[in-house]
Coordinates of C-alpha atoms (C1' of nucleotides) in Angstrom, one line a residue:
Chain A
X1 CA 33.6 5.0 11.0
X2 CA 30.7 6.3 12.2
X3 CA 27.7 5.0 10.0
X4 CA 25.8 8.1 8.5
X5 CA 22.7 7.9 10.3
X6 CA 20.8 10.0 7.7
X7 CA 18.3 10.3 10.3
X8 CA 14.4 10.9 9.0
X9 CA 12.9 13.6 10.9
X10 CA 9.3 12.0 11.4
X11 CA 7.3 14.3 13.1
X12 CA 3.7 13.1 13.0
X13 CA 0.8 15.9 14.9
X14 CA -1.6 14.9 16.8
X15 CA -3.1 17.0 19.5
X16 CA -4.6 14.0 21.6
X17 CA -5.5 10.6 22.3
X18 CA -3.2 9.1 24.3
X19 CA -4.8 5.7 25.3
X20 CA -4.9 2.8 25.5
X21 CA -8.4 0.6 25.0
X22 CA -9.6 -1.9 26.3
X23 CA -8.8 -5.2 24.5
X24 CA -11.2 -7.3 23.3
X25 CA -13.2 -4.9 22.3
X26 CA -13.0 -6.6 19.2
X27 CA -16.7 -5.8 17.9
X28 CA -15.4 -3.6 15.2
X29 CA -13.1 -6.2 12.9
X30 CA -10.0 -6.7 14.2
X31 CA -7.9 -3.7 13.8
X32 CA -9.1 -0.5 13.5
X33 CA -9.6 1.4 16.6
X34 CA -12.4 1.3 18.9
X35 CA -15.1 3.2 18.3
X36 CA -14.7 4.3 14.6
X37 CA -12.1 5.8 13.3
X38 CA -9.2 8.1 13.7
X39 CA -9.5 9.8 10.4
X40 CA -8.9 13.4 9.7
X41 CA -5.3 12.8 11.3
X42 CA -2.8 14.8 9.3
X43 CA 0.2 13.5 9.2
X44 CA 3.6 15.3 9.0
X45 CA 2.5 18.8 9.9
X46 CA 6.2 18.9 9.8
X47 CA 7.5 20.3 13.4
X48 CA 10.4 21.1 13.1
X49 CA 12.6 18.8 15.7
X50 CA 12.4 21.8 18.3
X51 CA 8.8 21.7 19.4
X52 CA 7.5 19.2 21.1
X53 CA 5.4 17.7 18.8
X54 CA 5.1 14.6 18.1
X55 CA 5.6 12.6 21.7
X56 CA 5.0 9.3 21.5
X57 CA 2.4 9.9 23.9
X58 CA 0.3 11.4 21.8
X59 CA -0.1 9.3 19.1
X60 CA -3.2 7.8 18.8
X61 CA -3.2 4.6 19.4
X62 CA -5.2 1.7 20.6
X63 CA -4.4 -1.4 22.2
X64 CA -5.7 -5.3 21.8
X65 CA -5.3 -8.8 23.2
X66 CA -5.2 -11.7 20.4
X67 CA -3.5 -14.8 20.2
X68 CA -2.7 -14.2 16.5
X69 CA -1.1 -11.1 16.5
X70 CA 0.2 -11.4 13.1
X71 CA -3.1 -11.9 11.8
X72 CA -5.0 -8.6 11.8
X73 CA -5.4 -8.0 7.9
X74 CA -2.8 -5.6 7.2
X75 CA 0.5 -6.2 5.9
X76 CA 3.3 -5.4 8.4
X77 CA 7.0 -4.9 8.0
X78 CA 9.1 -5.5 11.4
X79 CA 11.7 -2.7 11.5
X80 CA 13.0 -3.7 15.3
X81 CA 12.9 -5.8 18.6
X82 CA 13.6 -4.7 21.8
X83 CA 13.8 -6.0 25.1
X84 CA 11.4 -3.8 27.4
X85 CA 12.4 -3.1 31.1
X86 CA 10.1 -4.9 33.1
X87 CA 8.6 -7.5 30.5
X88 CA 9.8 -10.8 30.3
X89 CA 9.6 -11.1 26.5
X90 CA 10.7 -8.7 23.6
X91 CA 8.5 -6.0 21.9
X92 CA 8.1 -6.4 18.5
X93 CA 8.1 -3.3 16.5
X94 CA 6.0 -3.4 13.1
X95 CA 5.3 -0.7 10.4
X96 CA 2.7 -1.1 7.7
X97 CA 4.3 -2.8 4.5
X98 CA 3.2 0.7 2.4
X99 CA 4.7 3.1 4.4
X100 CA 6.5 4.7 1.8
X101 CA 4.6 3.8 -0.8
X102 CA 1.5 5.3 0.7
X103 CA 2.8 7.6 3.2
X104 CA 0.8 5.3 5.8
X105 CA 1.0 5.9 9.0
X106 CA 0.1 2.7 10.8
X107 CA 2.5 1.2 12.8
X108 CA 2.4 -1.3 15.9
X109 CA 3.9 -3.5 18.2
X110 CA 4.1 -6.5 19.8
X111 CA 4.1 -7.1 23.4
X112 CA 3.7 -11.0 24.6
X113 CA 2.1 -11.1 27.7
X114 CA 3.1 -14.6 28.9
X115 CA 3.9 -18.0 28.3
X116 CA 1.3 -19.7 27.8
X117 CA 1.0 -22.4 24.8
X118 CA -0.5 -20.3 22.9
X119 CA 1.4 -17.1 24.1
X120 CA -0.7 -14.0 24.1
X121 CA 0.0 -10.9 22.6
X122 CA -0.7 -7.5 23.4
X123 CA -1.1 -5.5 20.0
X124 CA -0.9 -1.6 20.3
X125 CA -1.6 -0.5 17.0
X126 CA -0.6 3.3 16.3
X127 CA -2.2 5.6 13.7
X128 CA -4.9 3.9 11.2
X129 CA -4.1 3.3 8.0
X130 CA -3.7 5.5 5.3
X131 CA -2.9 2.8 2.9
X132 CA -5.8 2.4 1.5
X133 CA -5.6 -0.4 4.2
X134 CA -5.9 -3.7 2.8
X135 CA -7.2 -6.1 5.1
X136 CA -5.9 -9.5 4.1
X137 CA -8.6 -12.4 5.5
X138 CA -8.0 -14.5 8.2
X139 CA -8.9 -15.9 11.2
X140 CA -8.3 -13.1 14.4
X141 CA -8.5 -14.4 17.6
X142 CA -9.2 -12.3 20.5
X143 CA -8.6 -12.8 23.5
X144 CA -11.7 -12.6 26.2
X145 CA -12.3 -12.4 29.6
X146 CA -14.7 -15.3 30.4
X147 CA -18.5 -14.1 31.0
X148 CA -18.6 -15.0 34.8
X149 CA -15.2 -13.9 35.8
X150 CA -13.7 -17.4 36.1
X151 CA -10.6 -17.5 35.1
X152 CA -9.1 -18.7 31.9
X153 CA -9.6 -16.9 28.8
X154 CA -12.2 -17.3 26.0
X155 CA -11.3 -17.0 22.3
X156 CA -13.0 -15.9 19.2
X157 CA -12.1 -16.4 15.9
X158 CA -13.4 -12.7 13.9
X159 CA -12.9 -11.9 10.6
X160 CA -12.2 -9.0 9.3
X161 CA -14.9 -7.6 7.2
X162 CA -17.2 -10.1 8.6
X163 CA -19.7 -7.5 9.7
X164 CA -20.3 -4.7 8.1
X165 CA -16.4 -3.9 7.6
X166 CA -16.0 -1.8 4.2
X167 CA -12.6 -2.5 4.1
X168 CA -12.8 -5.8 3.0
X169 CA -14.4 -4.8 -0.3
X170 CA -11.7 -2.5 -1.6
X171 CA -8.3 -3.7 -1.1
X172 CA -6.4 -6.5 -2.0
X173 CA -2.8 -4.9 -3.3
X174 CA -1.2 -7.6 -1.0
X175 CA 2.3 -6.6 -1.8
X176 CA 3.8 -5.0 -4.5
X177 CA 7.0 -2.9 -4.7
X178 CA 8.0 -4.0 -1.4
X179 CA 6.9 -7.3 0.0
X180 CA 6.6 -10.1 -2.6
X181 CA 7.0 -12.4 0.0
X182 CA 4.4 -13.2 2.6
X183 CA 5.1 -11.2 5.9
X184 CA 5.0 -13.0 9.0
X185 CA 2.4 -15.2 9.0
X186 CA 3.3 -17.7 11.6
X187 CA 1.6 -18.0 14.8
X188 CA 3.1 -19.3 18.2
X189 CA 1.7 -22.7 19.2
X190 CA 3.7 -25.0 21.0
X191 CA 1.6 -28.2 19.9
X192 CA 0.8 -29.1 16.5
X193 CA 1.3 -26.5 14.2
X194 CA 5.0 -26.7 13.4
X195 CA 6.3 -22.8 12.6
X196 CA 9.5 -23.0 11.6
X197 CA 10.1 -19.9 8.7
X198 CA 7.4 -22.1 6.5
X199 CA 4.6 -21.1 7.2
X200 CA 3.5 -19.2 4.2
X201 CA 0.1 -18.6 2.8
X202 CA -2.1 -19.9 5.4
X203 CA -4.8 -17.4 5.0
X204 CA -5.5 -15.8 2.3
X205 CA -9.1 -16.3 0.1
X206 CA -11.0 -14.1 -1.2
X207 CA -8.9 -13.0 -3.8
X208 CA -10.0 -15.6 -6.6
X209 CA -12.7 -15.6 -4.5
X210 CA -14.9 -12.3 -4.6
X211 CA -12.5 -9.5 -4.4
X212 CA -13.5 -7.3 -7.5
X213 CA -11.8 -4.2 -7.3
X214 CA -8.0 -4.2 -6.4
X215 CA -6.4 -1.2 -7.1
X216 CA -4.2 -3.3 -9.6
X217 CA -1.0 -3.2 -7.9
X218 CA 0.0 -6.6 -9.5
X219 CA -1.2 -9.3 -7.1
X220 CA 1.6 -11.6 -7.0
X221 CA -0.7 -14.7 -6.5
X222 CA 0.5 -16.2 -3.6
X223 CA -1.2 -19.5 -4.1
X224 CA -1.7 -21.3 -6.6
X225 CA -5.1 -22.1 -7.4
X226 CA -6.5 -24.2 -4.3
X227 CA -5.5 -21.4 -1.8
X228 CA -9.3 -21.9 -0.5
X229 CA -8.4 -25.2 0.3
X230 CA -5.2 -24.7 1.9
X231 CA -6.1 -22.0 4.3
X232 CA -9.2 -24.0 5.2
X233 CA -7.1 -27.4 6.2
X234 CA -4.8 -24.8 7.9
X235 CA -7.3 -22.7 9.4
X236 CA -8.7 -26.4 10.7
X237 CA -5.9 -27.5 12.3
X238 CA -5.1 -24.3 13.8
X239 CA -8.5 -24.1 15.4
X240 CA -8.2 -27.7 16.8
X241 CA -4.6 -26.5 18.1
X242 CA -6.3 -24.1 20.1
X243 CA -9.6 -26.6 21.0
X244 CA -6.7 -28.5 22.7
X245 CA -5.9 -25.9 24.6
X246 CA -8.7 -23.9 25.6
X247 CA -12.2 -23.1 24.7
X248 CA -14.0 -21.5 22.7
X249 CA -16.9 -19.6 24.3
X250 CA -19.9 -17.8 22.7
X251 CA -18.3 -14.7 23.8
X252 CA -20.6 -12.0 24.3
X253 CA -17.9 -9.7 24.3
X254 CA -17.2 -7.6 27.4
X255 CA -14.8 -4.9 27.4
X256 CA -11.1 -6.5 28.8
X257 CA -11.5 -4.8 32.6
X258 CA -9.5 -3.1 34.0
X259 CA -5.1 -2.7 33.4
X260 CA -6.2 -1.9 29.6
X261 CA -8.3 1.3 31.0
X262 CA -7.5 3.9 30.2
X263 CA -9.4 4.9 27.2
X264 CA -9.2 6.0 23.9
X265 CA -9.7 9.6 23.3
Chain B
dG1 C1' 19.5 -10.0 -7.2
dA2 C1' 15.8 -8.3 -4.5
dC3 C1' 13.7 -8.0 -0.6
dA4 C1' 12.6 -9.0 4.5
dT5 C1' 14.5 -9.7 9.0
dT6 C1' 18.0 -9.2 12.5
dT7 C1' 20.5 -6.6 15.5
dG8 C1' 23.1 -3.0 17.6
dA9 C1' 23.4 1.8 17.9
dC10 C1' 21.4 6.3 18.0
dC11 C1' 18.2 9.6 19.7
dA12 C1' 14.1 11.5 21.8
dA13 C1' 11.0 11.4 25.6
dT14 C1' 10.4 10.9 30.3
Chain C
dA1 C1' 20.1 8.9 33.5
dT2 C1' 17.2 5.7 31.9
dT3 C1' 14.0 3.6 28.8
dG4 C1' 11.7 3.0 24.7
dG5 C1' 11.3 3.7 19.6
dT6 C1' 13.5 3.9 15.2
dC7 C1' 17.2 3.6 12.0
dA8 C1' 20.1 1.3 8.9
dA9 C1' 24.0 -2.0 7.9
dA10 C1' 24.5 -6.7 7.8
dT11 C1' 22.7 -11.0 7.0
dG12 C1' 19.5 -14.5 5.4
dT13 C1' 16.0 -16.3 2.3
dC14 C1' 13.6 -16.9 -1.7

DNA sequence: GACATTTGACCAAT
DNA sequence: ATTGGTCAAATGTC
């Protein structure tokens, strides 16, 4: 019995951008691709499966080093794993949470890079989001080459919308028709932080908060009430979880050197 | 019961 | 031919 594989003929079109950027780029929030914004992409020009549109290679897409990959304000829906040839760990493969809904685009996927305690991810994030993106708050941590070139790696915490991000203002639909539930929002740390499937709202402010317009999709109210509160204790412990670990530098963010080169565009 | 995640298989790209 | 990316049935959780 073969299963029916009514396969989806996804051709996106994109002439270009095949790269990769460097990582810690992350000046502009913490998704969103380097340098502004991939917008004007049409997607599904429709080729028909016999040109060769579409390659993977051309997607545009953008890569990123964080220690909290899950946490990059969009909503994600896994859709498959896969262990990669010469990587020690799975890729994770993630679409965004609205892709039918909103005919979005955005996809990405996971790479862990080693095995450290607090493991570190390499993101490539693939098409921007056409969503109407809704960047859910909390606490990004890139990953940074030290300022000196010792080794080790230095963190910062971002937020999205934190500087002069416009997304933050106008979004908020966490999940509606298809994810009531929180999407992963567990992080890898060996130490303190338990993770088993638990972890559940962590992050997630501003909606009592100051979010005024949501495009009324229902906001399921994910915590009750003292949200604030919880995802400050959390965001507490999670920072100390990482002071155990490593540092915290003042980060004047350079570019991640070299093996992330190639660029964007 | 509804929805997300897991997992193996399929298929396209290289 | 190999590898990576995606699909979808099965399974698990809420």
């Amino acid at each position: 019995m073969a299963s029916p594989r009514m396969k989806m003929e996804q051709s996106y079109d994109f002439g270009d951008s095949s790269a990769q950027d460097a990582v810690g780029s992350a000046s502009q929030s913490s998704y969103s691709p380097p340098g502004g914004a991939l917008f004007g992409i049409s997607p599904l020009e429709s080729s028909p499966r016999g040109g060769r549109n579409n390659r993977r290679t051309d997607r545009p897409s953008w890569v990123k080093l964080t220690y909290t990959p899950y946490f990059d304000g969009h909503l994600w829906r896994k859709y498959g794993q896969k262990k990669i040839k010469d990587a020690e760990y799975p890729r994770l493969y993630f679409r965004c949470s609205y892709r039918e809904d909103r005919q979005c685009l955005a996809s990405k996927l996971l790479q862990q890079k080693n095995g450290e305690d607090p493991p570190l991810y390499e993101v490539t994030y693939t098409y921007e989001h056409t969503c109407g993106a809704a960047p859910v708050p909390f606490p990004d941590i890139v990953a940074e080459p030290p300022a000196g070139g010792r080794e080790g790696l230095v963190l910062r915490f971002d937020s999205p919308g934190g500087h002069g991000d416009a997304q933050m203002q106008q979004q908020g639909h966490f999940q509606s028709t298809t994810a009531p539930r929180s999407p992963f929002m567990m992080l890898s740390f060996g130490s303190s932080s338990r993770q088993t499937h638990d972890q559940q709202p962590a992050f997630r402010s501003d909606l009592e908060a100051g979010s005024p317009s949501f495009p009324t999709e229902g906001l399921p109210a994910l915590a009750p009430a003292n949200g604030d509160a919880d995802m400050f204790s959390t965001l507490e412990s999670f920072a100390q979880d990482f002071d155990n670990h490593m540092h915290f530098g003042d980060h004047t963010h350079l570019p991640y050197s070299s093996s992330y080169d190639d660029d964007y565009y």
